[in-house]
Amino acid sequence: IKRLYGQLNPKTKEQIENLLRNGMNKELRDRLCCRMTFGTAGLRSAMGAGFCYINDLTVIQSTQGMYKYLERCFSDFKQRGFVVGYDTRGQVTSSCSSQRLAKLTAAVLLAKDVPVYLFSRYVPTPFVPYAVQKLKAVAGVMITASHNRKEDNGYKVYWETGAQITSPHDKEILKCIEECVEPWNGSWNDNLVDTSPLKRDPLQDICRRYMEDLKKICFYRELNSKTTLKFVHTSFHGVGHDYVQLAFKVFGFKPPIPVPEQKDPDPDFSTVKCPNPEEGESVLELSLRLAEKENARVVLATDPDADRLAAAELQENGCWKVFTGNELAALFGWWMFDCWKKNKSRNADVKNVYMLATTVSSKILKAIALKEGFHFEETLPGFKWIGSRIIDLLENGKEVLFAFEESIGFLCGTSVLDKDGVSAAVVVAEMASYLETMNITLKQQLVKVYETYGYHISKTSYFLCYEPPTIKSIFERLRNFDSPKEYPKSCGTFAILHVRDITTGYDSSQPNKKSVLPVSKNSQMITFTFQNGCVATLRTSGTEPKIKYYAEMCASPDQSDTALLEEELKKLIDALIENFLQPSKNGLIWRSV
């Protein structure tokens, strides 16, 4: 093990030697006796020494496994090549940076005579799947941990289609990784990225083509160029600044005002307590204060790898409204369908139009679809499932206008098959400037959407839990609640109508009791449908030590007493936490607000 680690990274070698010297056997065992597995976003873990961490060696091993698997799947692998991108993460203590890991990824493949399209600088995550499609590569990897804490990094894999890999590819790649853990000759040779004629830089070409494709979802360029609205954009110390500036230019806008302290890459994310814009007002502090100073009404925040978007709007009363992912999706759903209607060709059929969402996201698109006549479909959580479903639909001649997951992941159009914060940011800007011409704010339009299609009031949050056995026992208790193999029939005073367990494939609402969505044995996820119309899901995160909960009250358009709906939802969530999660008994850590 020391030999493997000591080859070319003295920092990770030193970490292992210190643990050996100090007799830290448990930590050594934790680091060296298990390997990372593919979650909802590929491999993701802390940076540092050990097989369950992200470091030079585990990235080399993963890429060797990828090579082995891709060689088996594609006879033209060495003609078509492979795409590699990276964000701006880094860690001094392990000499680990996204850029270095991307170079090592490229080196493994170049040493095997595979053409590699390695971006010469950091890019938004959606650029990698976009490049895979446009360059007709067999696959691609993005080195990123998105919005995770600064200690983490990741290895996100895209297939030739431009969608993230799903089963069985993930299992097969892991098998191949385990078959070739010894680094090959040349795998450590990152000089190859400077000397090999097989290395190409796709940055200019892909950026140009991406910006050109953005025009497909721009409907009011002239209006954008005249708008009096001002926008503030924060890139959260990540990759987003340059690309969002370019996207605004494509849409005819003046440049958004950047948050100076957050516009340049900083792997320490030094101005935010965590680099996740989903956390709301507490992490948007600098951008909201700048917007007030600049008299800008809308704030747009892309996460560090620019695949997700948060948005906030200044209200009449001087307070900020930070939209949830579900609320933004309601606006996007209305907007993308409205634009389709106004721009469709004469023979376009609404029955050919689709919108998608993950099963833990708001059902607002379902309500819009029912009333407007297009199709709505649900997938398992994770954008990889949305991407693969979009491919099926496009192959069958369908048109997909919009897809989302509640954790602020949005996709407008289908130029990219993954969530995209850059395009989402500029679409929100266009929507806001269009509404401004009618003196309507985003918040007012959201109310109109709910009044037309029914209020959908949702709440999503999480508990931290660092003990996997505790998580397992929480979910096993729900599967054997009052007696073995019996799910709960109520939660406090709330009666349960149906239970769906994605981990086991059970669904009480189906005639054969089998879930329509695919079984996902490696993650915990149970959904409860209550008699009062509320739907609540408990699940584990695929990328962080969290138990997440999602609950939504879906009302018909004639139910407009939102205070009543909100009160009912709050009571139900309290009951869900107290009866099913039991935080004090299980030592769960409440999300800090």
XYZ file of C-alpha atoms in Angstrom:
593
model
C 0.000 0.000 0.000
C 2.825 2.391 0.892
C 4.446 1.537 -2.434
C 1.258 2.349 -4.326
C 0.802 5.632 -2.515
C 4.424 6.674 -2.464
C 4.971 6.680 -6.184
C 4.377 10.308 -6.931
C 2.458 12.006 -4.168
C 4.611 12.563 -1.064
C 1.679 14.236 0.765
C -0.659 11.207 0.680
C 2.289 8.889 1.403
C 3.044 10.994 4.478
C -0.594 10.787 5.652
C -0.487 6.957 5.572
C 2.959 6.819 7.249
C 1.795 9.122 10.065
C -1.201 6.882 10.728
C 1.090 3.796 10.764
C 3.636 5.493 13.019
C 0.952 6.575 15.496
C -0.727 3.167 15.561
C -4.005 4.617 14.240
C -5.193 1.196 13.090
C -8.913 1.932 13.027
C -8.452 4.986 10.801
C -6.028 3.050 8.584
C -8.617 0.296 8.247
C -11.361 2.842 7.450
C -9.205 4.463 4.787
C -7.764 1.348 3.182
C -10.311 -1.443 3.537
C -13.164 -0.095 1.448
C -13.466 1.415 -2.001
C -15.707 4.271 -3.166
C -18.869 3.275 -5.022
C -20.883 5.182 -7.623
C -23.639 7.299 -6.041
C -26.192 9.653 -7.626
C -23.301 11.721 -9.033
C -20.485 9.242 -9.687
C -17.656 8.842 -7.173
C -17.579 11.450 -4.434
C -15.572 11.557 -1.227
C -13.105 13.583 0.821
C -9.671 14.274 -0.672
C -6.821 12.482 1.113
C -4.962 9.185 1.337
C -6.914 5.916 1.242
C -8.954 3.826 -1.178
C -12.220 5.321 0.025
C -10.927 8.860 -0.640
C -10.345 10.919 -3.764
C -6.617 11.157 -4.544
C -4.068 10.623 -7.317
C -4.093 6.864 -6.946
C -7.850 6.280 -6.725
C -8.371 8.545 -9.755
C -5.713 6.602 -11.705
C -7.341 3.304 -10.666
C -10.806 4.573 -11.615
C -9.560 5.708 -15.024
C -7.783 2.403 -15.657
C -11.077 0.652 -14.879
C -12.884 3.068 -17.207
C -10.355 2.341 -19.969
C -10.805 -1.406 -19.565
C -14.598 -1.135 -19.678
C -14.746 1.329 -22.582
C -12.315 -0.781 -24.623
C -14.750 -3.665 -24.189
C -17.818 -1.551 -25.122
C -16.478 0.459 -28.080
C -14.395 -0.927 -30.947
C -13.833 2.670 -32.112
C -12.744 3.981 -28.678
C -9.300 5.012 -29.990
C -10.804 6.940 -32.892
C -13.515 8.763 -30.926
C -11.692 9.642 -27.740
C -12.671 10.790 -24.255
C -13.516 14.185 -22.658
C -12.046 15.442 -19.355
C -13.127 18.586 -17.490
C -12.533 19.910 -13.997
C -13.658 22.554 -11.511
C -11.543 24.715 -9.180
C -11.324 22.570 -6.043
C -8.060 21.806 -4.299
C -6.458 20.726 -1.036
C -2.917 21.630 -0.043
C -2.538 18.871 2.596
C -2.917 16.095 0.004
C -1.567 17.967 -3.064
C -4.925 17.242 -4.579
C -6.575 19.624 -7.007
C -9.268 19.055 -9.610
C -6.846 20.207 -12.298
C -4.133 17.737 -11.220
C -6.653 14.869 -11.026
C -7.943 15.774 -14.499
C -4.371 15.666 -15.860
C -3.823 12.225 -14.314
C -7.128 11.031 -15.791
C -5.964 12.231 -19.201
C -2.473 10.705 -18.736
C -3.825 7.190 -18.090
C -5.748 7.314 -21.379
C -3.067 9.081 -23.434
C -0.576 6.426 -22.340
C -2.944 3.881 -23.919
C -3.166 5.876 -27.185
C -6.669 7.207 -26.560
C -7.330 10.739 -27.901
C -8.267 12.968 -24.955
C -10.192 16.241 -25.118
C -8.850 17.903 -21.965
C -10.225 21.383 -21.243
C -7.330 23.812 -20.774
C -9.098 25.583 -17.912
C -11.945 24.998 -15.474
C -15.441 24.675 -16.961
C -19.037 24.312 -15.753
C -19.975 20.652 -15.273
C -22.573 20.755 -18.122
C -19.756 21.494 -20.612
C -18.478 17.908 -20.251
C -21.703 16.089 -21.256
C -22.213 18.731 -23.934
C -18.691 18.110 -25.311
C -19.157 14.314 -25.202
C -22.184 14.675 -27.484
C -20.771 17.320 -29.818
C -17.357 15.677 -30.235
C -18.912 12.187 -30.511
C -16.581 10.915 -27.777
C -17.356 7.565 -26.146
C -17.510 9.041 -22.636
C -16.292 11.837 -20.380
C -15.330 12.624 -16.811
C -15.804 15.814 -14.818
C -13.632 16.193 -11.721
C -15.943 17.998 -9.295
C -17.752 17.715 -5.978
C -20.251 20.379 -7.036
C -21.623 22.119 -3.910
C -20.148 19.726 -1.322
C -17.913 20.958 1.515
C -14.404 22.114 0.551
C -12.748 18.862 1.719
C -14.520 16.812 -0.982
C -13.941 16.044 -4.618
C -15.490 13.702 -7.141
C -15.326 11.846 -10.447
C -18.518 12.194 -12.480
C -18.870 9.904 -15.505
C -20.882 10.584 -18.679
C -21.685 8.024 -21.377
C -21.549 8.601 -25.158
C -25.130 9.899 -25.061
C -24.121 12.870 -22.890
C -26.116 11.574 -19.915
C -24.559 10.391 -16.642
C -23.979 6.662 -16.377
C -26.687 4.507 -14.828
C -26.808 0.810 -14.027
C -25.336 -1.553 -15.175
C -22.407 0.617 -16.362
C -21.556 1.790 -12.821
C -21.313 -1.788 -11.456
C -19.306 -2.977 -14.461
C -16.845 -0.064 -14.222
C -16.330 -0.806 -10.501
C -15.566 -4.440 -11.367
C -13.017 -3.275 -13.939
C -11.458 -0.873 -11.411
C -10.980 -3.737 -8.958
C -9.316 -5.827 -11.681
C -6.570 -3.274 -12.336
C -5.579 -1.511 -9.120
C -1.829 -1.602 -9.830
C -0.946 1.589 -11.761
C 0.174 0.829 -15.306
C 3.407 2.082 -16.844
C 2.712 5.652 -17.890
C -0.361 6.153 -15.665
C 1.527 8.593 -13.418
C 3.035 10.447 -16.371
C 1.022 13.664 -16.351
C 3.646 15.273 -18.640
C 1.790 13.517 -21.440
C -0.856 16.242 -21.381
C 1.839 18.668 -22.571
C 3.645 16.363 -25.013
C 1.149 13.902 -26.513
C -0.191 14.707 -29.992
C -3.390 12.883 -28.945
C -4.310 15.598 -26.424
C -6.678 18.266 -27.741
C -8.148 21.320 -26.033
C -11.885 21.633 -26.812
C -12.435 24.837 -24.787
C -12.865 27.426 -27.559
C -14.912 25.179 -29.835
C -17.242 23.878 -27.113
C -17.770 27.293 -25.534
C -18.677 28.778 -28.921
C -21.072 25.950 -29.785
C -22.680 25.960 -26.342
C -23.340 29.715 -26.528
C -24.743 29.300 -30.044
C -27.122 26.553 -28.831
C -28.299 28.815 -25.989
C -30.080 30.918 -28.611
C -32.635 28.092 -28.974
C -34.081 28.976 -25.564
C -33.852 32.772 -25.978
C -37.224 34.217 -27.047
C -37.064 37.964 -26.249
C -33.565 39.149 -27.155
C -34.641 42.643 -28.165
C -36.646 43.106 -25.000
C -33.665 41.869 -22.939
C -31.404 44.492 -24.494
C -33.757 47.281 -23.378
C -34.618 46.067 -19.884
C -34.157 48.401 -16.943
C -33.787 45.470 -14.545
C -30.376 44.912 -13.001
C -29.069 41.490 -11.984
C -26.420 40.448 -9.485
C -24.632 37.132 -10.073
C -22.478 35.190 -7.638
C -20.430 32.199 -8.748
C -19.750 31.017 -5.179
C -15.960 30.983 -5.594
C -16.317 28.485 -8.445
C -16.299 28.268 -12.241
C -19.421 30.240 -13.188
C -18.384 33.889 -13.600
C -17.022 34.009 -17.171
C -19.623 31.631 -18.557
C -22.647 33.419 -17.070
C -21.259 36.734 -18.367
C -21.042 35.219 -21.884
C -24.553 33.728 -21.645
C -26.032 37.125 -20.696
C -24.318 38.628 -23.753
C -25.865 35.938 -26.008
C -29.328 36.843 -24.649
C -28.740 40.536 -25.360
C -28.430 41.608 -21.717
C -25.938 43.985 -20.187
C -23.516 41.978 -18.032
C -24.834 40.953 -14.599
C -23.058 42.618 -11.648
C -20.620 40.102 -10.145
C -20.029 39.752 -6.399
C -16.340 40.752 -6.343
C -15.385 38.644 -3.291
C -16.917 35.499 -4.864
C -16.292 35.822 -8.596
C -12.835 34.226 -8.711
C -12.073 30.597 -7.879
C -11.180 29.902 -4.244
C -10.942 26.247 -3.141
C -11.470 27.343 0.490
C -14.838 28.987 -0.322
C -13.708 31.552 2.221
C -16.760 33.858 2.319
C -19.470 31.199 2.845
C -20.023 28.702 5.635
C -20.809 26.095 3.000
C -20.610 26.415 -0.810
C -24.226 25.389 -1.410
C -26.555 28.169 -2.636
C -29.490 25.920 -1.695
C -28.889 26.893 1.938
C -30.641 30.202 1.184
C -30.293 33.657 2.651
C -27.497 32.763 5.088
C -25.064 31.942 2.255
C -26.369 34.629 -0.126
C -25.534 37.458 2.274
C -22.848 39.169 0.141
C -24.895 39.057 -3.065
C -28.070 40.379 -1.401
C -26.186 43.291 0.194
C -24.511 44.133 -3.131
C -27.892 44.002 -4.917
C -29.376 46.462 -2.418
C -26.420 48.788 -2.948
C -26.644 48.508 -6.753
C -30.443 48.715 -6.851
C -30.679 45.286 -8.492
C -33.920 43.401 -7.894
C -32.861 39.887 -8.866
C -29.933 37.848 -7.517
C -28.727 34.739 -9.338
C -26.338 32.275 -7.679
C -24.651 29.415 -9.489
C -23.066 26.727 -7.315
C -19.272 26.131 -7.555
C -19.451 23.905 -10.665
C -22.315 25.967 -12.168
C -24.744 23.114 -12.714
C -27.329 24.425 -10.232
C -29.013 27.775 -9.696
C -30.522 29.676 -6.781
C -32.492 32.904 -7.310
C -33.788 35.653 -5.026
C -35.945 38.712 -5.633
C -36.340 41.916 -3.624
C -39.949 42.406 -2.517
C -41.959 45.624 -2.044
C -41.540 45.365 1.744
C -37.728 45.443 1.460
C -37.311 41.727 2.272
C -35.768 39.176 -0.051
C -37.694 36.199 -1.372
C -35.287 33.303 -1.920
C -37.095 30.854 -4.182
C -36.974 27.137 -3.432
C -36.090 24.698 -6.214
C -39.749 23.702 -6.440
C -40.921 27.321 -6.727
C -38.390 28.116 -9.449
C -39.519 24.966 -11.271
C -43.135 26.195 -11.203
C -41.946 29.403 -12.900
C -39.749 27.557 -15.407
C -42.580 25.129 -16.237
C -45.004 27.989 -16.890
C -42.387 29.941 -18.873
C -41.081 27.139 -21.086
C -44.616 26.044 -21.998
C -45.739 29.640 -22.619
C -42.757 30.218 -24.929
C -43.435 26.913 -26.723
C -47.085 27.891 -27.285
C -46.190 31.322 -28.675
C -43.431 30.026 -30.964
C -44.688 26.618 -32.056
C -45.151 25.699 -35.688
C -48.705 25.319 -36.940
C -48.676 21.509 -36.915
C -46.901 21.100 -33.542
C -48.851 18.754 -31.263
C -49.046 19.447 -27.528
C -49.327 15.673 -26.968
C -45.747 15.367 -28.215
C -44.445 17.688 -25.476
C -42.927 16.425 -22.205
C -41.654 17.773 -18.902
C -39.861 15.665 -16.311
C -39.066 15.801 -12.595
C -37.546 13.469 -10.038
C -40.000 11.728 -7.755
C -39.010 13.769 -4.668
C -39.656 17.045 -6.494
C -42.855 19.101 -6.588
C -45.799 17.749 -8.595
C -46.552 21.246 -9.956
C -45.489 20.230 -13.488
C -47.976 17.363 -13.310
C -50.742 19.868 -12.532
C -49.690 22.167 -15.409
C -49.453 19.186 -17.782
C -52.945 17.936 -16.869
C -54.497 21.305 -17.581
C -52.473 22.151 -20.708
C -52.493 18.716 -22.342
C -48.781 17.842 -22.454
C -47.092 14.884 -20.739
C -45.371 14.804 -17.369
C -43.143 11.970 -16.155
C -41.293 11.180 -12.937
C -37.894 9.541 -12.511
C -35.820 8.310 -9.586
C -33.838 11.033 -7.727
C -30.650 12.115 -9.512
C -30.281 13.844 -12.864
C -28.737 10.729 -14.389
C -32.242 9.232 -14.505
C -33.698 12.361 -16.110
C -30.898 12.376 -18.706
C -31.427 8.759 -19.684
C -35.221 9.207 -19.911
C -34.811 12.312 -22.118
C -32.682 10.230 -24.520
C -35.510 7.659 -24.820
C -38.077 10.397 -25.448
C -35.952 12.212 -28.052
C -35.281 8.924 -29.858
C -39.048 8.480 -30.088
C -39.525 11.914 -31.654
C -40.808 13.630 -28.499
C -39.997 17.192 -27.436
C -38.769 17.789 -23.881
C -39.157 21.418 -22.803
C -38.004 21.313 -19.203
C -36.798 18.956 -16.462
C -35.793 19.521 -12.855
C -34.942 18.180 -9.433
C -35.952 20.089 -6.325
C -32.349 20.576 -5.196
C -32.142 23.574 -7.584
C -31.146 21.491 -10.615
C -32.814 22.706 -13.846
C -32.625 21.889 -17.531
C -34.297 24.159 -20.093
C -34.344 22.557 -23.545
C -32.225 19.529 -24.413
C -28.918 20.881 -25.729
C -27.307 19.421 -22.588
C -28.582 16.245 -20.908
C -27.685 17.248 -17.378
C -28.696 20.070 -15.077
C -27.271 23.412 -16.120
C -26.992 26.512 -13.929
C -25.599 28.735 -16.695
C -28.595 28.407 -19.027
C -31.021 28.435 -16.061
C -29.560 31.758 -14.831
C -30.068 33.539 -18.140
C -33.565 32.071 -18.644
C -34.617 33.442 -15.212
C -33.225 36.831 -16.261
C -35.244 36.753 -19.492
C -38.387 35.691 -17.624
C -37.934 38.517 -15.094
C -37.364 41.164 -17.778
C -40.412 39.950 -19.749
C -42.610 40.103 -16.622
C -41.186 43.526 -15.761
C -42.720 44.961 -18.963
C -46.111 44.097 -17.435
C -45.141 45.309 -13.948
C -45.231 41.775 -12.588
C -42.548 40.377 -10.262
C -41.358 36.754 -10.250
C -43.088 36.245 -6.880
C -46.389 37.641 -8.240
C -46.123 35.361 -11.271
C -45.499 32.375 -8.992
C -48.766 33.161 -7.177
C -50.537 33.336 -10.556
C -49.154 29.917 -11.495
C -50.430 28.461 -8.217
C -53.818 30.155 -8.600
C -54.160 28.695 -12.096
C -52.912 25.160 -11.446
C -53.367 24.694 -7.694
C -51.140 25.558 -4.745
C -48.210 23.209 -4.241
C -46.647 23.924 -0.883
C -43.539 21.934 -0.143
C -40.777 21.719 2.417
C -37.460 19.961 2.000
C -34.782 19.654 4.638
C -32.359 17.153 6.138
C -30.618 15.741 9.189
C -26.921 14.921 9.293
C -26.036 11.382 10.329
C -22.456 10.106 10.237
C -23.352 6.551 11.385
C -24.448 4.285 8.497
C -25.837 1.592 10.903
C -28.149 4.224 12.461
C -29.478 5.214 9.033
C -30.083 1.549 8.177
C -31.951 0.899 11.439
C -34.223 3.968 10.925
C -35.375 2.626 7.555
C -35.562 -1.021 8.689
C -37.842 0.065 11.564
C -40.222 1.625 9.004
C -40.302 -1.665 7.053
C -41.136 -3.610 10.208
C -43.169 -1.026 12.057
C -45.842 -2.631 14.244
C -44.967 -6.152 13.177
C -42.498 -7.795 10.761
C -42.818 -6.732 7.099
C -45.524 -4.195 7.946
C -45.165 -0.529 7.048
C -46.785 2.134 9.280
C -50.514 2.748 8.737
C -50.368 6.212 10.233
C -47.908 8.850 11.381
C -49.141 10.481 14.582
C -52.710 11.513 13.766
C -52.174 11.375 9.974
C -53.513 8.300 8.178
C -51.335 6.758 5.456
C -52.993 5.757 2.182
C -50.041 4.249 0.265
C -46.402 3.333 0.820
C -43.747 3.008 -1.884
C -40.307 1.632 -1.026
C -37.798 2.134 -3.845
C -35.114 0.186 -1.945
C -37.165 -3.021 -1.973
C -39.396 -2.365 -4.995
C -42.669 -2.418 -3.013
C -45.619 -0.138 -3.849
C -48.945 -0.651 -2.072
C -50.780 1.495 -4.650
C -50.017 -0.898 -7.540
C -52.248 -3.940 -8.189
C -49.198 -6.251 -8.133
C -47.620 -4.303 -5.229
C -44.492 -3.648 -7.338
C -42.979 -0.195 -7.849
C -43.131 1.229 -11.378
C -39.874 3.109 -10.796
C -36.728 0.918 -10.892
C -35.499 -0.628 -7.642
C -32.484 1.134 -6.143
C -31.070 -1.305 -3.568
C -27.991 0.751 -2.679
C -29.909 3.725 -1.310
C -32.727 4.078 1.191
C -35.956 5.697 -0.002
C -39.561 5.368 1.211
C -42.507 7.525 0.082
C -45.753 7.888 2.054
C -48.973 9.163 0.493
C -51.311 10.470 3.191
C -55.092 10.561 3.237
C -55.035 14.382 3.364
C -53.272 14.562 -0.047
C -49.763 15.123 1.276
C -46.868 13.141 -0.206
C -43.718 12.722 1.926
C -40.445 10.961 1.151
C -37.550 9.982 3.402
C -34.280 9.123 1.663
C -30.538 9.042 2.083
C -28.331 11.376 0.036
C -26.170 9.839 -2.680
C -23.380 12.362 -2.094
C -23.438 13.452 1.580
C -24.067 11.982 5.080
C -27.676 13.160 5.167
C -31.169 11.804 5.685
C -33.364 14.054 3.569
C -37.085 14.564 3.922
C -39.467 16.006 1.352
C -43.138 16.798 1.881
C -45.692 18.527 -0.316
C -49.355 19.467 -0.072
C -50.937 19.506 -3.543
C -54.191 21.498 -3.632
C -56.684 21.943 -6.449
C -57.041 25.494 -7.903
C -60.211 26.115 -5.839
C -58.342 25.615 -2.533
C -56.768 28.993 -1.951
C -56.395 29.117 1.836
C -52.616 28.827 1.852
C -52.295 29.465 5.594
C -54.407 26.360 6.271
C -52.378 24.250 3.834
C -49.103 25.461 5.348
C -50.299 24.722 8.885
C -51.345 21.182 7.894
C -47.990 20.576 6.170
C -46.038 21.823 9.193
C -47.955 19.528 11.566
C -47.401 16.566 9.272
C -43.654 17.224 8.986
C -43.374 17.521 12.777
C -45.134 14.162 13.105
C -42.904 12.610 10.423
C -39.737 13.741 12.213
C -40.931 12.751 15.686
C -42.428 9.351 14.793
C -40.309 8.121 11.898
C -36.870 9.756 12.240
C -36.733 10.150 16.054
C -33.755 12.582 15.970
C -33.008 12.671 19.705
C -33.124 8.883 20.091
C -30.980 8.367 16.955
C -28.531 11.215 17.615
C -29.352 12.999 14.347
C -27.941 16.485 13.843
C -30.545 19.083 12.839
C -29.775 21.217 9.786
C -28.397 24.545 10.999
C -30.420 27.386 9.535
